[in-house]
PDB file of C-alpha atoms in Angstrom:
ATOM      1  CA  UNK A   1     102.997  74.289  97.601  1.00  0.00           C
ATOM      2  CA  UNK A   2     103.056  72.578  94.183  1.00  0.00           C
ATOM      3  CA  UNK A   3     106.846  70.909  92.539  1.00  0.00           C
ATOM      4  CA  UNK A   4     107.784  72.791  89.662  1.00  0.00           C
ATOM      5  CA  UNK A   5     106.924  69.774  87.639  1.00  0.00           C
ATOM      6  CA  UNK A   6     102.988  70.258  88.533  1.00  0.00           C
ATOM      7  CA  UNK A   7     103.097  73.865  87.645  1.00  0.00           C
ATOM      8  CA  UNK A   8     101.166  74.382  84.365  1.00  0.00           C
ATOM      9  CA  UNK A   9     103.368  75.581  81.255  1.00  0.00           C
ATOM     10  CA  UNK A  10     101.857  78.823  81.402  1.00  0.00           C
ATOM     11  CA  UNK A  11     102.468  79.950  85.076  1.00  0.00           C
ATOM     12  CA  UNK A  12     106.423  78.885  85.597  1.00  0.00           C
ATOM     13  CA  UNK A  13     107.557  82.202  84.421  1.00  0.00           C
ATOM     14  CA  UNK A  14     105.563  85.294  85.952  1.00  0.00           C
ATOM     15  CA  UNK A  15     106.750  88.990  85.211  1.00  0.00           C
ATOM     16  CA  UNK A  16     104.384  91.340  87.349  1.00  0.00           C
ATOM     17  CA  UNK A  17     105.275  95.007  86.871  1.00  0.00           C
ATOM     18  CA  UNK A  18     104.016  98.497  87.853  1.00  0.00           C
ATOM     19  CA  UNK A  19     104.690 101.316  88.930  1.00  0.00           C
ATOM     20  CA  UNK A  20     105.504 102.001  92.727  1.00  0.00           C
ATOM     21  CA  UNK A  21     103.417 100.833  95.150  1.00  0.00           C
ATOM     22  CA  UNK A  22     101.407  98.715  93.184  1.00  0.00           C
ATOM     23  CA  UNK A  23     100.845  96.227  94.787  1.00  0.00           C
ATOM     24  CA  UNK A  24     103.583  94.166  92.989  1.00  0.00           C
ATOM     25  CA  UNK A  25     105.116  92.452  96.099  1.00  0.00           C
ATOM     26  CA  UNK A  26     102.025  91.999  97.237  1.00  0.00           C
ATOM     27  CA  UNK A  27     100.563  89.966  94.814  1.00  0.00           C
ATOM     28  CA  UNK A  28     104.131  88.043  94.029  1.00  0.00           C
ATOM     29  CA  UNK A  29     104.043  87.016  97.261  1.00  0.00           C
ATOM     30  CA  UNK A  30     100.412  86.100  97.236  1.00  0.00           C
ATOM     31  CA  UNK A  31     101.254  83.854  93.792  1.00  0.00           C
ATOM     32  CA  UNK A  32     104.814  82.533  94.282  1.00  0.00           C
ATOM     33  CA  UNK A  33     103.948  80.227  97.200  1.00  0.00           C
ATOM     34  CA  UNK A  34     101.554  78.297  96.337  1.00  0.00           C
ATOM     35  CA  UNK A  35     102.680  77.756  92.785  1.00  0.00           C
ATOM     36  CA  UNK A  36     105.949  76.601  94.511  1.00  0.00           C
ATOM     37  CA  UNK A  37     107.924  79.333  92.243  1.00  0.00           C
ATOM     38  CA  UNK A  38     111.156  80.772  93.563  1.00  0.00           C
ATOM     39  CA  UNK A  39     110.324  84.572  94.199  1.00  0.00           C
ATOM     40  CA  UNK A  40     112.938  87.721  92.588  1.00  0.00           C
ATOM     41  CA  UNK A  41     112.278  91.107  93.546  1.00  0.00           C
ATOM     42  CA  UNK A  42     114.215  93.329  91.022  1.00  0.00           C
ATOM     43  CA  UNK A  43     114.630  95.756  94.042  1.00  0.00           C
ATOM     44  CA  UNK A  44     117.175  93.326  95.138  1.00  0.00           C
ATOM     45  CA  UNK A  45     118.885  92.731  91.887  1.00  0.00           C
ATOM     46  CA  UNK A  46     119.020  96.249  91.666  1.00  0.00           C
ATOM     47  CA  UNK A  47     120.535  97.848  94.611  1.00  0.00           C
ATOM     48  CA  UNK A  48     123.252  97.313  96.614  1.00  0.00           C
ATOM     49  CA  UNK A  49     123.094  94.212  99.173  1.00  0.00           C
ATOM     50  CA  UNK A  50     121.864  96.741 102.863  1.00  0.00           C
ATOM     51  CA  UNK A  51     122.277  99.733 100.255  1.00  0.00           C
ATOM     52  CA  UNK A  52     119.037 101.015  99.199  1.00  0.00           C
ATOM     53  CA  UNK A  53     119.062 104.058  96.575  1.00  0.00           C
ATOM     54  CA  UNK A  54     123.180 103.254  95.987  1.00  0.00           C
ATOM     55  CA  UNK A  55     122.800 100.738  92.241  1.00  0.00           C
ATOM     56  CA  UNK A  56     124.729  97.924  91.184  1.00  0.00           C
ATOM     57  CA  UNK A  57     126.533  97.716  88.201  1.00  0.00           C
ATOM     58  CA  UNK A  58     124.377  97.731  85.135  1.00  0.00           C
ATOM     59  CA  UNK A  59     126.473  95.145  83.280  1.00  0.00           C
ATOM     60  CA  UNK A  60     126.100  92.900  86.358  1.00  0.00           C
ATOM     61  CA  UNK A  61     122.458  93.109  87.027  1.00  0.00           C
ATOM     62  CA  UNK A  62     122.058  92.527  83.441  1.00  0.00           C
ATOM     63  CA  UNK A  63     123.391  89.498  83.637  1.00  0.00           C
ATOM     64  CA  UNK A  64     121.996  88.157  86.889  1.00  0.00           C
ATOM     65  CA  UNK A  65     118.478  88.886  85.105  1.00  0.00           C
ATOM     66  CA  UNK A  66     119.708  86.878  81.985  1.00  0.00           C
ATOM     67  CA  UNK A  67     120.356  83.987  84.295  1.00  0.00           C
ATOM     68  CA  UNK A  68     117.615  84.108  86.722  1.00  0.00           C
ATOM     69  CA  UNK A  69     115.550  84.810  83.299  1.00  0.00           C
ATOM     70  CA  UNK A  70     117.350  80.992  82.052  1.00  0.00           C
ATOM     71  CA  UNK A  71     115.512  79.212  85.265  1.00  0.00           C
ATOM     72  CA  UNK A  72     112.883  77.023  84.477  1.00  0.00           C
ATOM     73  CA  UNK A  73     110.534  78.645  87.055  1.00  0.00           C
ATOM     74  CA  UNK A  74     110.388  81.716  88.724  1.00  0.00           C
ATOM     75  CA  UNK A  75     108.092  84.954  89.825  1.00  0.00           C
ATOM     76  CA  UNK A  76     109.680  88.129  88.553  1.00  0.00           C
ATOM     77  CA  UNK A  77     108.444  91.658  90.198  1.00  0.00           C
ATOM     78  CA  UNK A  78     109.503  94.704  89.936  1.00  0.00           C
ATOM     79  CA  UNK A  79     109.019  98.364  88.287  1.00  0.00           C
ATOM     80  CA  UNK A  80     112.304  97.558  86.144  1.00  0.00           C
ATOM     81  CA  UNK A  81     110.592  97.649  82.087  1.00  0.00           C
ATOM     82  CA  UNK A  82     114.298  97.114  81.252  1.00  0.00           C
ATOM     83  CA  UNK A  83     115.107  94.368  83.308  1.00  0.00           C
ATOM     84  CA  UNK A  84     111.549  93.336  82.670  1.00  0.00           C
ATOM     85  CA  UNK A  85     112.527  93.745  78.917  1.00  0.00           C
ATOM     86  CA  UNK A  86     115.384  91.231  79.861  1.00  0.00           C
ATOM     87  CA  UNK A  87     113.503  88.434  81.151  1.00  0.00           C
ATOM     88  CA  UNK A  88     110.276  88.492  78.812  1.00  0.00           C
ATOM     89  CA  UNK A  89     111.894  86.364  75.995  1.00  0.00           C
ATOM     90  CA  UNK A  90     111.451  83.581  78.477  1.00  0.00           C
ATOM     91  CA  UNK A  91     108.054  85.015  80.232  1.00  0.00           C
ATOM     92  CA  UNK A  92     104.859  82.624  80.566  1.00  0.00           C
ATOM     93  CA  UNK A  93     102.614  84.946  81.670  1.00  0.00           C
ATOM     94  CA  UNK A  94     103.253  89.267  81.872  1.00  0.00           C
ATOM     95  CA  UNK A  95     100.743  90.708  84.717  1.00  0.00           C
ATOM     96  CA  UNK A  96     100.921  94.469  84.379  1.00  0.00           C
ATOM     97  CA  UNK A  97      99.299  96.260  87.712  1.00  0.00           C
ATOM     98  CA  UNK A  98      97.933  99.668  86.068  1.00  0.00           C
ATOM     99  CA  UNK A  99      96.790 101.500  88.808  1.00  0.00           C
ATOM    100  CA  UNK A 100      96.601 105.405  89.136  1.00  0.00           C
ATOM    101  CA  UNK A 101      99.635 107.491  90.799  1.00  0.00           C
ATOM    102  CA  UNK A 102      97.242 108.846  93.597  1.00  0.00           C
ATOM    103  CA  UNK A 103      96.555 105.166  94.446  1.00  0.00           C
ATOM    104  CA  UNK A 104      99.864 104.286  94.263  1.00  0.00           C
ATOM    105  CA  UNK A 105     101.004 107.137  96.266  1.00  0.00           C
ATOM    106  CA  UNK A 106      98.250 106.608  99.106  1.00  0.00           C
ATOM    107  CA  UNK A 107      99.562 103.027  99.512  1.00  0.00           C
ATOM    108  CA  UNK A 108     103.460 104.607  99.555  1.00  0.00           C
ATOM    109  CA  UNK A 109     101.979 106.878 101.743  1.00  0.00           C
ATOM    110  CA  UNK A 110     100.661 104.254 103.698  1.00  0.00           C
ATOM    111  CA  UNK A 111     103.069 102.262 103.774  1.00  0.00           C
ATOM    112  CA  UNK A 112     106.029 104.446 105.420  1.00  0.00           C
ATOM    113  CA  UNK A 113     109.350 104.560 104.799  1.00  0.00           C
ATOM    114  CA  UNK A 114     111.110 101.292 104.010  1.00  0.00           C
ATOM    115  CA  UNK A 115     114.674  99.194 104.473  1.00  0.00           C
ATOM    116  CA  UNK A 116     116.665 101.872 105.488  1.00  0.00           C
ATOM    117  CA  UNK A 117     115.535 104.730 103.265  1.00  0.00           C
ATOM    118  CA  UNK A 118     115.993 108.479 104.181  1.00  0.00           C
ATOM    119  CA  UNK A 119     113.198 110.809 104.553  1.00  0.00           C
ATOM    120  CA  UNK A 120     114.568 112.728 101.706  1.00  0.00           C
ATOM    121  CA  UNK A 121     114.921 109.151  99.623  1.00  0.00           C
ATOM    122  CA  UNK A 122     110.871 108.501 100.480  1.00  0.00           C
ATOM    123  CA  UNK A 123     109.487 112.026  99.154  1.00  0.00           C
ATOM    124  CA  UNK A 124     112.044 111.335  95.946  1.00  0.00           C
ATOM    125  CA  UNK A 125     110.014 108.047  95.497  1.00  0.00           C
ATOM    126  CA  UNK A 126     106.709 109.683  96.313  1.00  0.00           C
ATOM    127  CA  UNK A 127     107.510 112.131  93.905  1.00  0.00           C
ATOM    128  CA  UNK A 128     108.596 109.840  91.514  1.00  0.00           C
ATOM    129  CA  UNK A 129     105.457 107.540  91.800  1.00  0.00           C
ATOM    130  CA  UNK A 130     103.603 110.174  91.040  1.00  0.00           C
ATOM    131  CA  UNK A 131     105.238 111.396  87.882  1.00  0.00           C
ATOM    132  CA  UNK A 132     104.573 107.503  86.161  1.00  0.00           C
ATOM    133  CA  UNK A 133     102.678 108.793  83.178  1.00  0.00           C
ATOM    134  CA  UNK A 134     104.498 111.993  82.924  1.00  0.00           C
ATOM    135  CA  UNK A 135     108.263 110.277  82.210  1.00  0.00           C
ATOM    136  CA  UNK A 136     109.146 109.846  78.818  1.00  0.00           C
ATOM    137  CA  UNK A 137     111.590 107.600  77.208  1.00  0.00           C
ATOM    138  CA  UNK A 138     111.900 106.057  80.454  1.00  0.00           C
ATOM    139  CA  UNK A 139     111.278 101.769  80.517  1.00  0.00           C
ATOM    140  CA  UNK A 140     110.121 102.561  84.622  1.00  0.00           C
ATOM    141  CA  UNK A 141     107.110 104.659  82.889  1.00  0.00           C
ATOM    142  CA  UNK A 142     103.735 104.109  81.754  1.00  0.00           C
ATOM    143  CA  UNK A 143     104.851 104.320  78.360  1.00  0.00           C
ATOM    144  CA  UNK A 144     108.206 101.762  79.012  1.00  0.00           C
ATOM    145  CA  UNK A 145     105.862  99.159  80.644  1.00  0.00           C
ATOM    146  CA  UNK A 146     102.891 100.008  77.557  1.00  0.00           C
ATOM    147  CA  UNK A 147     105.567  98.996  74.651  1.00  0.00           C
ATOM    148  CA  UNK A 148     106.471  96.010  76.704  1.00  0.00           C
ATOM    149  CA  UNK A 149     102.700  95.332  77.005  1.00  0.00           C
ATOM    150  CA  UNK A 150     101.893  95.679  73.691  1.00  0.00           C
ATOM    151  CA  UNK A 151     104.918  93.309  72.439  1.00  0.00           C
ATOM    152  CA  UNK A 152     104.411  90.322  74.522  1.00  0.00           C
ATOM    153  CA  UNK A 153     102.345  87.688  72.808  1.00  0.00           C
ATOM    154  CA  UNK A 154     101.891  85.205  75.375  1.00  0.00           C
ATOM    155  CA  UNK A 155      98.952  84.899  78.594  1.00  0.00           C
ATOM    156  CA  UNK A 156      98.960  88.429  79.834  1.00  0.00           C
ATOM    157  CA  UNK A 157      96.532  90.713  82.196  1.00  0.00           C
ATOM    158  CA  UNK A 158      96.652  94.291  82.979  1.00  0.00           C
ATOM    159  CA  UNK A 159      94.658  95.083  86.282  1.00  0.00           C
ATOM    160  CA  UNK A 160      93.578  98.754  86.851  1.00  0.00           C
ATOM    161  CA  UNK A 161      92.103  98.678  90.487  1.00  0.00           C
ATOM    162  CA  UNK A 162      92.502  96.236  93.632  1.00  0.00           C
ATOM    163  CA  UNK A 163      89.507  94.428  93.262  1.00  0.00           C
ATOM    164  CA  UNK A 164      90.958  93.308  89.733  1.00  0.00           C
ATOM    165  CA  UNK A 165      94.424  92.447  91.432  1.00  0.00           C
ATOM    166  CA  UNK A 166      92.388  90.387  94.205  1.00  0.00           C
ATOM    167  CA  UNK A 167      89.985  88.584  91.861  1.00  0.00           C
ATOM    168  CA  UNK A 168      92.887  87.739  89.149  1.00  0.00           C
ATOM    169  CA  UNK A 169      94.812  86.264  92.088  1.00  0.00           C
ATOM    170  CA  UNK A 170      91.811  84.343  93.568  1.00  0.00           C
ATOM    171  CA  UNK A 171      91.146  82.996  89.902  1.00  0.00           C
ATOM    172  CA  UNK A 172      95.160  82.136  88.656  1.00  0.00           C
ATOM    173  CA  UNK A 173      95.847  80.244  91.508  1.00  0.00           C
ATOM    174  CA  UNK A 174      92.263  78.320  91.117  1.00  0.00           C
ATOM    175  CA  UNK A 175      93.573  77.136  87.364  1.00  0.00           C
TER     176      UNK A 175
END
């Protein structure tokens, strides 16, 4: 694991967002290590502490993204284009993970229900996985996470399959 201090400029503030099932966590935990960056998973900002699908306070969790944004170093994932939106004033490098619903949903699929989530709270997110291109004026959309895209000017990648995902990992963390 490298100090913060040996971290290159460009890789001490990663966003990585996507739609569900990804592969975000995956490759923010494949990253974050070894670049010695302290890991936030927007899930957790999110939701209630033990309370998956009840939210916290928006005010609140905009603020706690304001001030994890204000770190010198960190790995940011999550599906969140608004909290995203938040923290990419301060990003280093955006990583957008473009992948199609099915694939998304066949890893959700795979995957299984998760951290205490209902049966009926897993087909909402399989549902909602799949419906990523068709939400409108939604920042957890295709569309949301396209505008965000588009606007950021600094070291960004958008990967469309696993292979990409795998290579851009193998290569970022050779730099």
């Amino acid at each position: 694991m490298k100090a913060q201090s040996d971290i290159p400029a460009a890789s001490r503030r990663i966003v990585i967002m996507g739609n569900g099932g990804s592969g975000k966590t995956w490759l923010a935990r494949r990253l974050a290590e070894p670049l010695g960056l302290p890991l936030v998973h927007l899930d957790d900002v999110h939701w209630e502490p033990g309370r998956y699908g009840i939210a916290r306070d928006k005010a609140v969790v905009h603020e706690d993204v304001r001030t994890i944004a204000a770190g010198e170093a960190w790995l940011i994932e999550g599906v969140y284009g608004l909290y995203v939106g938040i923290a990419l004033p301060r990003t280093t490098t955006l990583i957008w993970l473009d992948l199609s619903e099915e694939e998304c949903v066949a890893h959700i699929m795979r995957r299984g229900i998760q951290g205490g989530e209902s049966q009926e709270s897993f087909d909402g997110l399989v549902k909602w996985v799949s419906e990523y291109r068709a939400r409108k004026n939604n920042w957890n959309s295709f569309d949301g996470h396209l505008k965000l895209y588009e606007s950021f000017s600094g070291q960004k990648a958008r990967l469309t399959n696993r292979g990409e995902i795998n290579a851009y990992a193998e290569s970022f963390l050779q730099a």
